[in-house]
Amino acid sequence: MARTPTELLSPADQERRRALSRMKTIALGALIAMAVLFCIGFVLQERYPAWGYLRAAGEGGMVGALADWFAVTALFRRPMGLPIPHTAIIPSRKDEIGRTLGEFVETNFLAGDVVRQKLDTTPIAARLGSWLREEPNAKRVGSELATAAAGVLRALSDDDVQDLISDLARRHLIEQDWATPAGTWLGRIVETDAQRPAVDLAADTIATWLSSNHEAFQGLISRRLPGWVPKLAHRFVDDTAYNEAVKFVDAVRADRDHPARHAIDGYLTRLADNLQHDPATRAKLEGAKSGVFDSPKVRQLASDAWQTVKSGLITALEDEDSALRARIDAALGDIGARLADDAALQGRVDGWVTNAAVFLVDRYRHDIASIITDTVERWDASETTEKIELMVGRDLQYIRLNGTVVGALAGVTIFAVAHAAIQLVG
């Protein structure tokens, strides 16, 4: 069921309608009063000449009231429905009024110098800082930011994110040359003997493992001996292999100039050179790199990692007592305190805001003003007329009332001047 016009109005508009109706009644009452005065004066002026002034007042008041009624009514509709030219101005010229209003706003309000002058006198950063440093305000902003961030995370397509990560990894990792920088980096390590701690760590780790895994050598060599060799010889061979391994590792750990260390250094030097200049070595590294990144297990690992991060972030953002929310609130409060107390920072922020606002206004002011024009064009003519009449109609009824009073005074004045002129001539 369609709603009536009154049901379409907001409570404020309904109150304006009642006020407009009251003023229309008062203005109409003034017109009727002038008509009554005119009739009384017209009837009695022959017997009592002084009543002619009353007739003149009533006559002038009626003329003024009717003229202003016509003028006010012509703004919104055709008086008495007659097709009189230049009436119903607002409904017939609605679109032109919208364009004119848009041009007025664009020219007088959306000018760069006007915006800059206003913002230059407004302490934006200081006011924002004073407001943001208050804990309830910081928590409110933090809550809104957390809600927005959680919404963005939920809206993100997991497949799209994984494809994006894959594309970024391929562009910045896989497609990049690893061999040359790796060879250069490894060469510098060997030149500065920076590999020695790593060799020491490896030797210590091997020594620790050997001391705890003597049984791992049982049968390591002896199982390859002929069957006719006595079991005692088997044990002797395995123990000898174990003891030699321990001695070798201990020697490497104790001797900073051990041949094994030189062998490792030489291997690393050759590897560094091959990574930079040997096509075969470089190809092997690139192949291994591509194989790792293209492995389904690695892709699944990346997917699981993203899901874990996403789920953790959403949970932390939605939990008001989480450490992440506490850090966000604290950071916002700190930003507010700095904005409120740091004059230099205030100046920079105010400058950024002003320059950004002026840039946006200069670049998009026509688009911004077109919102007014386009909105007015979409409005229904009758609804637009009713809205405008409710906004300014009450004040326009005062024009009718004032016209009645001014017309009455003008009628009395004209009558008095004419009467005086006749008396002087006579």
CSV table of C-alpha atoms in Angstrom, one decimal:
chain,number,residue,atom,x,y,z
A,1,MET,CA,0.0,0.0,0.0
A,2,ALA,CA,1.4,3.4,-1.0
A,3,ARG,CA,2.2,5.8,1.7
A,4,THR,CA,0.6,9.2,1.9
A,5,PRO,CA,2.7,12.4,1.4
A,6,THR,CA,2.5,13.1,5.2
A,7,GLU,CA,4.0,9.6,5.9
A,8,LEU,CA,6.9,10.3,3.6
A,9,LEU,CA,7.9,13.4,5.5
A,10,SER,CA,10.4,13.3,8.4
A,11,PRO,CA,9.3,14.5,11.8
A,12,ALA,CA,11.1,17.8,11.3
A,13,ASP,CA,9.3,18.3,7.9
A,14,GLN,CA,6.0,17.5,9.5
A,15,GLU,CA,6.7,20.2,12.2
A,16,ARG,CA,7.6,22.7,9.4
A,17,ARG,CA,4.3,21.8,7.6
A,18,ARG,CA,2.3,22.7,10.7
A,19,ALA,CA,4.2,26.0,11.1
A,20,LEU,CA,3.6,26.8,7.4
A,21,SER,CA,-0.1,26.1,7.8
A,22,ARG,CA,-0.3,28.4,10.8
A,23,MET,CA,1.4,31.2,8.9
A,24,LYS,CA,-0.8,30.7,5.9
A,25,THR,CA,-3.9,31.0,8.1
A,26,ILE,CA,-2.5,34.2,9.7
A,27,ALA,CA,-1.8,35.7,6.3
A,28,LEU,CA,-5.2,34.7,5.0
A,29,GLY,CA,-6.8,36.1,8.2
A,30,ALA,CA,-5.0,39.5,7.5
A,31,LEU,CA,-6.4,39.5,4.0
A,32,ILE,CA,-9.9,38.8,5.2
A,33,ALA,CA,-9.5,41.5,7.9
A,34,MET,CA,-8.5,44.0,5.2
A,35,ALA,CA,-11.6,43.0,3.1
A,36,VAL,CA,-13.9,43.5,6.1
A,37,LEU,CA,-12.3,47.0,6.7
A,38,PHE,CA,-12.8,47.9,3.1
A,39,CYS,CA,-16.5,46.8,3.1
A,40,ILE,CA,-17.2,48.8,6.3
A,41,GLY,CA,-15.4,51.9,5.1
A,42,PHE,CA,-17.0,51.7,1.7
A,43,VAL,CA,-20.5,51.5,3.1
A,44,LEU,CA,-20.0,54.3,5.8
A,45,GLN,CA,-17.8,56.8,3.9
A,46,GLU,CA,-20.7,58.6,2.3
A,47,ARG,CA,-22.3,59.3,5.8
A,48,TYR,CA,-19.0,59.6,7.6
A,49,PRO,CA,-16.2,60.9,5.4
A,50,ALA,CA,-13.5,59.9,7.9
A,51,TRP,CA,-14.4,56.3,7.2
A,52,GLY,CA,-12.8,56.8,3.8
A,53,TYR,CA,-9.4,56.4,5.4
A,54,LEU,CA,-10.5,53.0,6.7
A,55,ARG,CA,-11.7,52.1,3.2
A,56,ALA,CA,-8.4,53.2,1.7
A,57,ALA,CA,-6.4,51.2,4.3
A,58,GLY,CA,-8.5,48.1,3.6
A,59,GLU,CA,-8.2,48.6,-0.2
A,60,GLY,CA,-4.4,49.0,0.0
A,61,GLY,CA,-4.1,46.1,2.4
A,62,MET,CA,-6.0,43.8,0.0
A,63,VAL,CA,-4.0,44.9,-3.0
A,64,GLY,CA,-0.7,44.3,-1.1
A,65,ALA,CA,-1.9,40.9,0.3
A,66,LEU,CA,-3.1,39.7,-3.1
A,67,ALA,CA,0.0,40.8,-4.9
A,68,ASP,CA,2.3,39.1,-2.4
A,69,TRP,CA,0.1,36.0,-2.4
A,70,PHE,CA,0.5,35.8,-6.1
A,71,ALA,CA,4.3,36.4,-6.0
A,72,VAL,CA,4.8,33.7,-3.3
A,73,THR,CA,2.5,31.2,-4.9
A,74,ALA,CA,4.1,31.7,-8.3
A,75,LEU,CA,7.4,30.4,-6.9
A,76,PHE,CA,5.9,26.9,-6.2
A,77,ARG,CA,2.8,26.5,-8.4
A,78,ARG,CA,0.5,28.2,-10.8
A,79,PRO,CA,-1.9,30.5,-9.0
A,80,MET,CA,-5.4,29.0,-9.2
A,81,GLY,CA,-4.1,26.6,-11.8
A,82,LEU,CA,-4.0,29.2,-14.5
A,83,PRO,CA,-1.2,28.9,-17.1
A,84,ILE,CA,0.2,32.3,-16.3
A,85,PRO,CA,3.7,32.9,-17.7
A,86,HIS,CA,6.6,32.9,-15.3
A,87,THR,CA,4.8,31.0,-12.6
A,88,ALA,CA,5.5,27.6,-11.0
A,89,ILE,CA,9.2,28.7,-11.2
A,90,ILE,CA,10.7,26.0,-8.9
A,91,PRO,CA,9.1,22.9,-10.5
A,92,SER,CA,9.6,24.2,-14.1
A,93,ARG,CA,13.2,25.3,-13.6
A,94,LYS,CA,14.3,22.7,-11.1
A,95,ASP,CA,17.2,21.4,-13.2
A,96,GLU,CA,18.4,24.9,-13.9
A,97,ILE,CA,18.3,25.8,-10.2
A,98,GLY,CA,20.3,22.7,-9.5
A,99,ARG,CA,23.0,23.6,-12.0
A,100,THR,CA,23.1,27.2,-10.8
A,101,LEU,CA,23.4,26.0,-7.2
A,102,GLY,CA,26.2,23.6,-8.2
A,103,GLU,CA,28.0,26.4,-10.1
A,104,PHE,CA,27.6,28.7,-7.1
A,105,VAL,CA,29.1,26.1,-4.7
A,106,GLU,CA,31.9,25.3,-7.1
A,107,THR,CA,32.9,28.9,-7.6
A,108,ASN,CA,32.5,30.3,-4.1
A,109,PHE,CA,33.2,27.3,-1.8
A,110,LEU,CA,35.3,24.8,-3.8
A,111,ALA,CA,38.0,27.2,-4.7
A,112,GLY,CA,41.6,26.3,-3.7
A,113,ASP,CA,42.4,29.7,-2.2
A,114,VAL,CA,39.1,29.6,-0.1
A,115,VAL,CA,39.9,26.1,1.2
A,116,ARG,CA,43.5,27.0,1.9
A,117,GLN,CA,42.6,30.2,3.8
A,118,LYS,CA,40.1,28.3,6.0
A,119,LEU,CA,42.4,25.4,6.7
A,120,ASP,CA,45.4,27.7,7.4
A,121,THR,CA,43.5,29.2,10.3
A,122,THR,CA,42.3,25.8,11.6
A,123,PRO,CA,44.6,23.8,14.0
A,124,ILE,CA,43.6,20.5,12.5
A,125,ALA,CA,46.4,18.4,14.0
A,126,ALA,CA,46.2,19.9,17.4
A,127,ARG,CA,42.5,19.3,17.6
A,128,LEU,CA,42.8,15.8,16.3
A,129,GLY,CA,45.6,15.1,18.7
A,130,SER,CA,43.7,16.4,21.7
A,131,TRP,CA,40.8,14.3,20.8
A,132,LEU,CA,42.8,11.2,20.0
A,133,ARG,CA,44.9,11.3,23.1
A,134,GLU,CA,41.8,10.6,25.2
A,135,GLU,CA,41.7,6.9,25.9
A,136,PRO,CA,38.0,6.3,25.1
A,137,ASN,CA,38.5,8.1,21.7
A,138,ALA,CA,41.6,6.1,20.9
A,139,LYS,CA,39.8,2.8,21.8
A,140,ARG,CA,36.8,3.9,19.6
A,141,VAL,CA,39.1,4.6,16.6
A,142,GLY,CA,41.0,1.4,17.3
A,143,SER,CA,37.8,-0.6,17.3
A,144,GLU,CA,36.7,0.9,14.0
A,145,LEU,CA,40.1,0.2,12.4
A,146,ALA,CA,40.1,-3.3,13.8
A,147,THR,CA,36.6,-3.9,12.4
A,148,ALA,CA,37.5,-2.6,9.0
A,149,ALA,CA,40.7,-4.6,8.9
A,150,ALA,CA,38.9,-7.8,9.9
A,151,GLY,CA,36.4,-7.1,7.2
A,152,VAL,CA,39.1,-6.7,4.6
A,153,LEU,CA,40.8,-9.9,5.7
A,154,ARG,CA,37.5,-11.8,5.4
A,155,ALA,CA,36.7,-10.3,2.0
A,156,LEU,CA,40.1,-11.3,0.6
A,157,SER,CA,39.9,-14.4,-1.6
A,158,ASP,CA,42.4,-17.0,-0.4
A,159,ASP,CA,43.1,-18.1,-3.9
A,160,ASP,CA,43.8,-14.6,-5.1
A,161,VAL,CA,46.1,-13.9,-2.1
A,162,GLN,CA,48.0,-17.1,-2.8
A,163,ASP,CA,48.3,-16.3,-6.5
A,164,LEU,CA,49.5,-12.8,-5.5
A,165,ILE,CA,52.1,-14.2,-3.2
A,166,SER,CA,53.1,-16.7,-5.8
A,167,ASP,CA,53.5,-14.0,-8.5
A,168,LEU,CA,55.5,-11.8,-6.1
A,169,ALA,CA,57.7,-14.7,-5.2
A,170,ARG,CA,58.3,-15.6,-8.8
A,171,ARG,CA,59.0,-12.0,-9.8
A,172,HIS,CA,61.3,-11.1,-6.9
A,173,LEU,CA,62.8,-14.5,-6.0
A,174,ILE,CA,62.6,-17.1,-8.8
A,175,GLU,CA,63.1,-14.8,-11.8
A,176,GLN,CA,66.0,-13.1,-10.0
A,177,ASP,CA,69.6,-14.3,-10.4
A,178,TRP,CA,70.7,-16.0,-7.2
A,179,ALA,CA,74.0,-17.5,-8.4
A,180,THR,CA,76.0,-14.3,-8.8
A,181,PRO,CA,75.1,-12.6,-5.5
A,182,ALA,CA,75.4,-16.0,-3.7
A,183,GLY,CA,78.9,-16.5,-5.2
A,184,THR,CA,79.9,-13.0,-4.3
A,185,TRP,CA,78.6,-13.3,-0.8
A,186,LEU,CA,80.3,-16.7,-0.3
A,187,GLY,CA,83.6,-15.4,-1.7
A,188,ARG,CA,83.6,-12.5,0.8
A,189,ILE,CA,82.9,-14.9,3.6
A,190,VAL,CA,85.9,-17.0,2.7
A,191,GLU,CA,88.1,-14.0,2.2
A,192,THR,CA,87.4,-12.7,5.7
A,193,ASP,CA,87.5,-16.2,7.3
A,194,ALA,CA,83.9,-15.7,8.4
A,195,GLN,CA,83.3,-19.4,7.7
A,196,ARG,CA,85.5,-20.5,10.6
A,197,PRO,CA,82.8,-20.3,13.3
A,198,ALA,CA,80.5,-22.4,11.1
A,199,VAL,CA,83.3,-25.0,10.6
A,200,ASP,CA,83.9,-25.0,14.4
A,201,LEU,CA,80.2,-25.4,15.1
A,202,ALA,CA,80.0,-28.3,12.6
A,203,ALA,CA,83.1,-30.0,14.1
A,204,ASP,CA,81.7,-29.6,17.7
A,205,THR,CA,78.3,-31.0,16.6
A,206,ILE,CA,79.9,-34.0,14.9
A,207,ALA,CA,82.1,-34.6,18.0
A,208,THR,CA,79.0,-34.5,20.3
A,209,TRP,CA,77.1,-36.9,18.0
A,210,LEU,CA,80.1,-39.4,17.9
A,211,SER,CA,80.4,-39.4,21.7
A,212,SER,CA,76.7,-40.4,22.0
A,213,ASN,CA,76.4,-42.8,19.0
A,214,HIS,CA,79.3,-45.3,19.3
A,215,GLU,CA,76.9,-48.1,18.5
A,216,ALA,CA,76.1,-46.6,15.1
A,217,PHE,CA,79.5,-47.8,14.0
A,218,GLN,CA,78.8,-51.4,14.9
A,219,GLY,CA,78.7,-53.3,11.5
A,220,LEU,CA,79.4,-50.1,9.5
A,221,ILE,CA,82.5,-51.7,8.0
A,222,SER,CA,82.7,-55.2,9.4
A,223,ARG,CA,79.5,-56.3,7.5
A,224,ARG,CA,81.5,-55.9,4.3
A,225,LEU,CA,84.2,-58.3,5.5
A,226,PRO,CA,84.3,-62.0,4.3
A,227,GLY,CA,82.4,-64.5,6.4
A,228,TRP,CA,85.5,-66.4,7.4
A,229,VAL,CA,86.9,-63.4,9.3
A,230,PRO,CA,86.5,-64.0,13.1
A,231,LYS,CA,83.9,-61.9,14.9
A,232,LEU,CA,86.6,-60.5,17.1
A,233,ALA,CA,88.2,-58.9,14.0
A,234,HIS,CA,84.8,-57.5,13.1
A,235,ARG,CA,84.5,-55.7,16.4
A,236,PHE,CA,88.1,-54.5,16.2
A,237,VAL,CA,87.6,-53.1,12.7
A,238,ASP,CA,84.4,-51.2,13.8
A,239,ASP,CA,86.1,-49.8,16.9
A,240,THR,CA,89.1,-48.8,14.9
A,241,ALA,CA,86.9,-46.9,12.5
A,242,TYR,CA,85.0,-45.2,15.3
A,243,ASN,CA,88.2,-44.2,17.1
A,244,GLU,CA,89.8,-42.8,13.9
A,245,ALA,CA,86.7,-40.7,13.3
A,246,VAL,CA,86.9,-39.4,16.8
A,247,LYS,CA,90.6,-38.6,16.5
A,248,PHE,CA,90.0,-36.9,13.1
A,249,VAL,CA,87.3,-34.7,14.4
A,250,ASP,CA,89.3,-33.9,17.6
A,251,ALA,CA,92.2,-33.0,15.4
A,252,VAL,CA,90.1,-30.7,13.3
A,253,ARG,CA,88.7,-29.0,16.4
A,254,ALA,CA,92.1,-28.6,18.0
A,255,ASP,CA,94.2,-27.5,14.9
A,256,ARG,CA,93.2,-24.2,13.4
A,257,ASP,CA,95.5,-25.0,10.4
A,258,HIS,CA,94.3,-28.6,9.8
A,259,PRO,CA,94.3,-29.8,6.2
A,260,ALA,CA,90.6,-30.5,6.4
A,261,ARG,CA,89.9,-26.9,7.2
A,262,HIS,CA,92.0,-25.9,4.2
A,263,ALA,CA,90.1,-28.4,2.1
A,264,ILE,CA,86.8,-26.8,3.2
A,265,ASP,CA,88.1,-23.4,2.5
A,266,GLY,CA,89.2,-24.5,-1.0
A,267,TYR,CA,85.9,-26.1,-1.7
A,268,LEU,CA,84.0,-22.9,-0.7
A,269,THR,CA,86.3,-20.8,-2.8
A,270,ARG,CA,85.8,-22.9,-5.9
A,271,LEU,CA,82.0,-23.0,-5.2
A,272,ALA,CA,82.0,-19.2,-5.0
A,273,ASP,CA,83.8,-18.9,-8.2
A,274,ASN,CA,81.7,-21.5,-10.0
A,275,LEU,CA,78.5,-19.7,-8.8
A,276,GLN,CA,79.7,-16.6,-10.5
A,277,HIS,CA,81.2,-18.0,-13.7
A,278,ASP,CA,80.5,-21.7,-14.3
A,279,PRO,CA,77.3,-22.2,-16.3
A,280,ALA,CA,76.8,-25.7,-15.1
A,281,THR,CA,76.9,-24.8,-11.4
A,282,ARG,CA,74.6,-21.8,-12.0
A,283,ALA,CA,72.1,-23.9,-13.9
A,284,LYS,CA,72.0,-26.5,-11.1
A,285,LEU,CA,71.3,-23.7,-8.5
A,286,GLU,CA,68.5,-22.2,-10.7
A,287,GLY,CA,67.0,-25.7,-11.3
A,288,ALA,CA,67.1,-26.5,-7.6
A,289,LYS,CA,65.5,-23.1,-6.8
A,290,SER,CA,62.7,-23.6,-9.3
A,291,GLY,CA,62.1,-27.1,-8.1
A,292,VAL,CA,61.7,-26.0,-4.5
A,293,PHE,CA,59.3,-23.1,-5.3
A,294,ASP,CA,57.3,-25.2,-7.7
A,295,SER,CA,56.9,-28.1,-5.3
A,296,PRO,CA,53.2,-28.8,-4.4
A,297,LYS,CA,54.3,-29.3,-0.8
A,298,VAL,CA,55.9,-25.8,-0.7
A,299,ARG,CA,52.7,-24.3,-2.2
A,300,GLN,CA,50.6,-26.1,0.4
A,301,LEU,CA,52.9,-24.9,3.1
A,302,ALA,CA,52.5,-21.3,1.9
A,303,SER,CA,48.7,-21.8,1.8
A,304,ASP,CA,48.6,-23.2,5.4
A,305,ALA,CA,50.8,-20.3,6.6
A,306,TRP,CA,48.5,-17.7,5.1
A,307,GLN,CA,45.4,-19.4,6.6
A,308,THR,CA,47.1,-19.5,10.0
A,309,VAL,CA,48.1,-15.8,9.8
A,310,LYS,CA,44.7,-14.7,8.5
A,311,SER,CA,42.8,-16.6,11.2
A,312,GLY,CA,45.2,-15.4,13.9
A,313,LEU,CA,44.8,-11.8,12.8
A,314,ILE,CA,41.0,-11.9,12.6
A,315,THR,CA,40.8,-13.4,16.1
A,316,ALA,CA,43.2,-10.8,17.6
A,317,LEU,CA,41.4,-8.0,15.8
A,318,GLU,CA,38.0,-9.0,17.1
A,319,ASP,CA,39.1,-9.6,20.7
A,320,GLU,CA,39.0,-6.3,22.6
A,321,ASP,CA,41.4,-7.7,25.2
A,322,SER,CA,43.9,-9.1,22.7
A,323,ALA,CA,47.5,-7.8,22.8
A,324,LEU,CA,47.1,-6.6,19.2
A,325,ARG,CA,44.1,-4.4,20.0
A,326,ALA,CA,46.0,-3.1,23.1
A,327,ARG,CA,49.0,-2.2,20.9
A,328,ILE,CA,46.7,-0.4,18.4
A,329,ASP,CA,45.0,1.6,21.1
A,330,ALA,CA,48.3,2.5,22.7
A,331,ALA,CA,49.8,3.5,19.3
A,332,LEU,CA,46.8,5.7,18.6
A,333,GLY,CA,47.0,7.4,22.0
A,334,ASP,CA,50.7,8.0,21.5
A,335,ILE,CA,50.0,9.5,18.1
A,336,GLY,CA,47.4,11.8,19.6
A,337,ALA,CA,49.8,12.9,22.4
A,338,ARG,CA,52.5,13.7,19.8
A,339,LEU,CA,50.0,15.6,17.6
A,340,ALA,CA,48.8,17.6,20.6
A,341,ASP,CA,52.2,18.5,22.0
A,342,ASP,CA,54.7,18.6,19.1
A,343,ALA,CA,54.4,22.0,17.4
A,344,ALA,CA,56.7,21.0,14.5
A,345,LEU,CA,54.7,17.8,13.8
A,346,GLN,CA,51.5,19.8,14.0
A,347,GLY,CA,52.8,22.2,11.3
A,348,ARG,CA,53.8,19.3,9.0
A,349,VAL,CA,50.5,17.5,9.4
A,350,ASP,CA,48.5,20.7,8.9
A,351,GLY,CA,50.5,21.4,5.8
A,352,TRP,CA,50.0,17.9,4.4
A,353,VAL,CA,46.2,18.1,5.1
A,354,THR,CA,45.9,21.5,3.6
A,355,ASN,CA,47.9,20.7,0.4
A,356,ALA,CA,46.0,17.5,0.0
A,357,ALA,CA,42.6,19.2,0.4
A,358,VAL,CA,43.6,22.0,-2.0
A,359,PHE,CA,44.8,19.5,-4.6
A,360,LEU,CA,41.6,17.5,-4.3
A,361,VAL,CA,39.4,20.6,-4.6
A,362,ASP,CA,41.3,22.0,-7.5
A,363,ARG,CA,41.3,18.7,-9.4
A,364,TYR,CA,37.8,17.4,-8.5
A,365,ARG,CA,35.8,20.4,-7.6
A,366,HIS,CA,33.6,20.2,-10.7
A,367,ASP,CA,32.9,16.5,-10.0
A,368,ILE,CA,32.1,17.3,-6.3
A,369,ALA,CA,29.7,20.1,-7.3
A,370,SER,CA,28.1,17.9,-9.9
A,371,ILE,CA,26.8,15.8,-7.0
A,372,ILE,CA,24.4,18.7,-6.3
A,373,THR,CA,23.4,19.1,-9.9
A,374,ASP,CA,22.9,15.4,-10.5
A,375,THR,CA,21.0,14.9,-7.2
A,376,VAL,CA,18.6,17.8,-8.0
A,377,GLU,CA,18.0,16.4,-11.5
A,378,ARG,CA,17.0,13.1,-10.0
A,379,TRP,CA,14.5,14.7,-7.6
A,380,ASP,CA,10.8,14.6,-8.5
A,381,ALA,CA,9.5,18.1,-9.3
A,382,SER,CA,6.6,18.0,-6.9
A,383,GLU,CA,8.6,16.5,-4.1
A,384,THR,CA,11.3,19.1,-4.7
A,385,THR,CA,8.8,21.9,-4.6
A,386,GLU,CA,7.2,20.6,-1.4
A,387,LYS,CA,10.6,20.2,0.3
A,388,ILE,CA,11.7,23.8,-0.6
A,389,GLU,CA,8.3,25.2,0.4
A,390,LEU,CA,8.6,23.5,3.8
A,391,MET,CA,12.1,25.0,4.3
A,392,VAL,CA,11.3,28.6,3.3
A,393,GLY,CA,7.6,28.8,3.0
A,394,ARG,CA,7.0,30.0,6.5
A,395,ASP,CA,9.3,33.0,6.0
A,396,LEU,CA,7.6,33.7,2.7
A,397,GLN,CA,4.2,33.9,4.4
A,398,TYR,CA,5.7,36.8,6.5
A,399,ILE,CA,6.1,38.6,3.2
A,400,ARG,CA,2.4,38.2,2.6
A,401,LEU,CA,1.7,39.5,6.0
A,402,ASN,CA,4.1,42.4,5.6
A,403,GLY,CA,2.7,43.2,2.2
A,404,THR,CA,-0.8,43.5,3.8
A,405,VAL,CA,0.4,45.9,6.4
A,406,VAL,CA,2.5,48.0,4.0
A,407,GLY,CA,-0.3,48.0,1.5
A,408,ALA,CA,-2.7,49.3,4.1
A,409,LEU,CA,-0.3,52.1,5.2
A,410,ALA,CA,0.4,52.9,1.5
A,411,GLY,CA,-3.4,53.1,0.8
A,412,VAL,CA,-4.0,55.4,3.8
A,413,THR,CA,-1.1,57.6,2.8
A,414,ILE,CA,-2.1,57.9,-0.8
A,415,PHE,CA,-5.7,58.7,0.2
A,416,ALA,CA,-4.6,61.3,2.7
A,417,VAL,CA,-2.3,63.0,0.2
A,418,ALA,CA,-5.0,63.0,-2.5
A,419,HIS,CA,-7.6,64.3,0.0
A,420,ALA,CA,-5.3,67.1,1.1
A,421,ALA,CA,-4.5,68.0,-2.5
A,422,ILE,CA,-8.3,68.3,-3.2
A,423,GLN,CA,-8.8,70.5,-0.2
A,424,LEU,CA,-6.0,72.8,-1.3
A,425,VAL,CA,-7.3,73.1,-4.8
A,426,GLY,CA,-10.9,73.6,-3.6
